[in-house]
Tab-separated table of C-alpha atoms in Angstrom:
chain	number	residue	atom	x	y	z
A	23	MET	CA	29.297	22.152	81.832
A	24	PRO	CA	27.645	25.132	80.352
A	25	LEU	CA	27.367	25.253	76.625
A	26	PRO	CA	26.772	28.891	75.703
A	27	PHE	CA	26.346	28.212	72.025
A	28	LEU	CA	23.119	26.267	72.756
A	29	THR	CA	21.138	28.936	74.468
A	30	ALA	CA	20.319	32.422	73.873
A	31	ASP	CA	20.922	34.830	76.745
A	32	ARG	CA	18.591	34.551	79.783
A	33	ALA	CA	17.474	38.072	79.026
A	34	PHE	CA	15.136	36.732	76.410
A	35	ASP	CA	13.301	34.778	79.000
A	36	ALA	CA	12.237	37.885	80.731
A	37	THR	CA	8.726	39.178	80.172
A	38	ASN	CA	9.906	42.704	79.730
A	39	ASP	CA	9.174	43.511	76.142
A	40	ASP	CA	10.215	47.088	76.448
A	41	VAL	CA	13.866	46.268	76.041
A	42	ALA	CA	14.753	45.595	72.506
A	43	LEU	CA	18.386	44.955	73.180
A	44	PRO	CA	18.476	43.093	76.504
A	45	PHE	CA	22.087	42.338	76.729
A	46	ASP	CA	24.586	44.244	78.882
A	47	ASP	CA	27.620	43.601	76.722
A	48	HIS	CA	26.847	44.521	73.098
A	49	ASP	CA	30.513	43.895	71.929
A	50	ARG	CA	29.974	40.095	72.260
A	51	TRP	CA	28.520	38.049	69.402
A	52	ARG	CA	25.239	36.596	70.344
A	53	ARG	CA	22.567	34.620	68.638
A	54	PRO	CA	19.313	36.359	69.427
A	55	TYR	CA	17.298	33.112	69.538
A	56	ARG	CA	17.601	29.510	70.675
A	57	PRO	CA	18.460	26.815	68.129
A	58	GLY	CA	15.416	24.953	66.900
A	59	PRO	CA	14.504	21.417	67.635
A	60	TRP	CA	15.411	20.251	64.133
A	61	ARG	CA	18.940	21.614	64.495
A	62	VAL	CA	19.393	20.124	67.950
A	63	ALA	CA	17.995	16.797	66.999
A	64	SER	CA	20.312	16.627	63.997
A	65	ALA	CA	23.297	17.465	66.004
A	66	ALA	CA	22.284	14.928	68.765
A	67	LEU	CA	21.913	12.191	66.237
A	68	LEU	CA	25.308	12.976	64.754
A	69	LEU	CA	26.868	12.878	68.208
A	70	LEU	CA	25.128	9.551	68.938
A	71	LEU	CA	26.474	8.121	65.562
A	72	ALA	CA	29.970	9.405	66.552
A	73	SER	CA	29.796	7.682	69.929
A	74	PHE	CA	29.087	4.406	68.188
A	75	ILE	CA	31.882	4.944	65.736
A	76	LEU	CA	34.321	5.596	68.698
A	77	LEU	CA	33.122	2.369	70.209
A	78	CYS	CA	33.878	0.639	66.937
A	79	ALA	CA	37.275	2.276	66.958
A	80	LEU	CA	38.009	0.789	70.369
A	81	VAL	CA	36.882	-2.648	69.472
A	82	ILE	CA	38.993	-2.548	66.340
A	83	ALA	CA	41.912	-1.354	68.171
A	84	LEU	CA	41.627	-4.141	70.632
A	85	ALA	CA	41.420	-6.678	67.807
A	86	ALA	CA	44.979	-5.431	66.828
A	87	SER	CA	43.998	-3.531	63.640
A	88	PRO	CA	45.453	-0.034	64.252
A	89	GLY	CA	44.724	1.173	60.610
A	90	GLY	CA	40.985	0.489	60.894
A	91	ALA	CA	40.934	2.058	64.355
A	92	TRP	CA	42.442	5.172	63.090
A	93	VAL	CA	39.950	5.461	60.255
A	94	CYS	CA	37.156	5.088	62.691
A	95	LEU	CA	38.583	7.612	65.041
A	96	VAL	CA	39.040	10.230	62.343
A	97	LEU	CA	35.537	9.532	61.093
A	98	ALA	CA	34.090	10.073	64.616
A	99	LEU	CA	36.021	13.260	65.113
A	100	VAL	CA	34.714	14.594	61.836
A	101	GLY	CA	31.200	13.741	62.988
A	102	ILE	CA	31.784	15.613	66.340
A	103	VAL	CA	33.126	18.709	64.557
A	104	VAL	CA	30.274	18.813	62.052
A	105	ALA	CA	27.662	18.454	64.942
A	106	LEU	CA	29.201	21.282	66.962
A	107	ARG	CA	29.350	23.471	63.816
A	108	LEU	CA	25.786	22.667	63.113
A	109	LEU	CA	24.777	23.929	66.457
A	110	ARG	CA	26.605	27.244	65.617
A	111	VAL	CA	24.790	27.709	62.389
A	112	GLY	CA	22.494	30.891	62.314
A	113	ALA	CA	22.562	34.574	62.603
A	114	TRP	CA	24.787	36.384	65.203
A	115	VAL	CA	24.700	40.046	66.188
A	116	SER	CA	26.901	42.470	68.059
A	117	ARG	CA	27.658	46.123	68.081
A	118	HIS	CA	30.057	45.478	65.222
A	119	GLY	CA	27.565	43.940	62.727
A	120	VAL	CA	25.688	40.909	61.839
A	121	ARG	CA	27.262	37.481	61.142
A	122	ARG	CA	25.662	34.665	59.156
A	123	VAL	CA	27.260	31.351	60.149
A	124	SER	CA	26.657	28.477	57.785
A	125	LEU	CA	28.074	24.889	57.794
A	126	HIS	CA	30.906	25.751	55.558
A	127	LYS	CA	31.621	29.490	55.871
A	128	THR	CA	30.883	32.519	57.901
A	129	THR	CA	29.868	35.962	56.444
A	130	THR	CA	30.220	39.075	58.542
A	131	GLU	CA	28.774	42.502	57.536
A	132	ARG	CA	29.542	45.688	59.544
A	133	TRP	CA	26.482	47.712	60.449
A	134	GLY	CA	27.906	50.674	58.423
A	135	GLN	CA	27.857	48.556	55.232
A	136	ILE	CA	24.133	47.670	55.667
A	137	THR	CA	21.311	49.947	54.316
A	138	ALA	CA	18.318	47.909	55.616
A	139	VAL	CA	17.251	44.946	57.594
A	140	ARG	CA	13.701	43.841	56.830
A	141	THR	CA	11.387	40.843	56.650
A	142	VAL	CA	10.179	39.874	53.192
A	143	GLN	CA	7.771	37.403	51.697
A	144	GLN	CA	9.779	35.135	49.233
A	145	PRO	CA	10.506	31.651	48.242
A	146	VAL	CA	12.657	30.064	50.780
A	147	ARG	CA	14.420	26.719	51.134
A	148	TRP	CA	12.643	24.118	53.284
A	149	LEU	CA	15.146	22.910	55.922
A	150	GLY	CA	18.070	23.949	53.689
A	151	LEU	CA	17.024	21.393	51.015
A	152	PRO	CA	16.703	22.427	47.346
A	153	ARG	CA	12.892	22.382	47.580
A	154	THR	CA	11.542	25.860	47.992
A	155	VAL	CA	8.271	27.050	49.658
A	156	GLN	CA	6.623	30.374	50.124
A	157	GLY	CA	7.735	31.841	53.393
A	158	GLN	CA	9.339	34.746	55.261
A	159	ALA	CA	13.036	35.809	55.266
A	160	LEU	CA	14.927	38.282	57.254
A	161	VAL	CA	17.106	40.006	54.589
A	162	VAL	CA	19.952	42.373	55.031
A	163	VAL	CA	20.391	44.791	52.163
A	164	ARG	CA	24.093	45.553	51.729
A	165	ARG	CA	25.696	48.634	50.165
A	166	ARG	CA	27.863	46.432	48.112
A	167	GLY	CA	26.552	43.099	46.911
A	168	GLY	CA	23.136	41.643	46.868
A	169	PRO	CA	20.784	41.067	49.623
A	170	LEU	CA	21.839	38.447	52.265
A	171	ALA	CA	19.061	36.279	53.797
A	172	LEU	CA	19.854	35.800	57.512
A	173	LEU	CA	16.935	33.804	58.669
A	174	THR	CA	13.870	32.065	57.151
A	175	ASP	CA	10.803	30.765	58.740
A	176	HIS	CA	11.390	27.318	57.202
A	177	ASN	CA	14.904	26.655	58.292
A	178	ALA	CA	15.912	24.193	61.064
A	179	ASP	CA	15.607	26.806	63.796
A	180	PHE	CA	12.117	28.091	62.939
A	181	LEU	CA	10.080	25.403	61.256
A	182	SER	CA	6.605	25.435	62.766
A	183	ARG	CA	7.772	28.065	65.267
A	184	ASP	CA	6.330	31.390	63.727
A	185	GLU	CA	6.313	33.361	66.955
A	186	ALA	CA	10.042	32.451	67.511
A	187	PHE	CA	10.927	33.661	64.008
A	188	GLU	CA	9.026	36.903	64.504
A	189	ARG	CA	10.759	37.526	67.745
A	190	ALA	CA	14.144	36.799	66.302
A	191	ALA	CA	13.552	38.968	63.314
A	192	ASP	CA	12.375	41.804	65.477
A	193	THR	CA	15.467	41.596	67.660
A	194	VAL	CA	17.808	41.593	64.730
A	195	GLU	CA	16.009	44.520	63.202
A	196	ALA	CA	16.232	46.325	66.519
A	197	TRP	CA	20.061	45.743	66.612
A	198	GLY	CA	20.137	47.069	63.103
A	199	ASP	CA	18.104	50.202	63.955
A	200	GLU	CA	20.450	50.721	66.980
A	201	TYR	CA	23.803	50.472	65.218
A	202	ARG	CA	23.110	51.042	61.434
A	203	ARG	CA	24.308	54.390	60.056
A	204	PRO	CA	21.771	56.097	57.712
């Protein structure tokens, strides 16, 4: 079963670097990079834990304790939903704008409401934890509101993957250059 939220489009695998926007359908929301190993490993561990909890729910249900089985079932379903949402976290682009998906909310900015997309050196959170380190962030400067950090080189997608961060930042900047109105 294909899982389109796990992989970026196959066009990024091509060696043709002349094409900044390698997609045919620019109306569809796409993540211009693959999820990083930290994000995939976290989601896999959550799914593994959910499978054990589902097994516990089955054993508890067979032991004739339906209340405990329902609690385990709900807990496992919450773990599955969190794991799937964790895989969707990141920056998504389309002709319509840029979208930042976090675990709890999604922020969408139209290209017309964005004045600049640039990479800056600033303190960034390490793996989303409160600890900050000096790093790079891809920042969207909005007409209304403050800057919005889309990607950092120390998040779960790009930790120890500097080339992948640069490529993703360049791709989002190319989308911004293509569709942003001056």
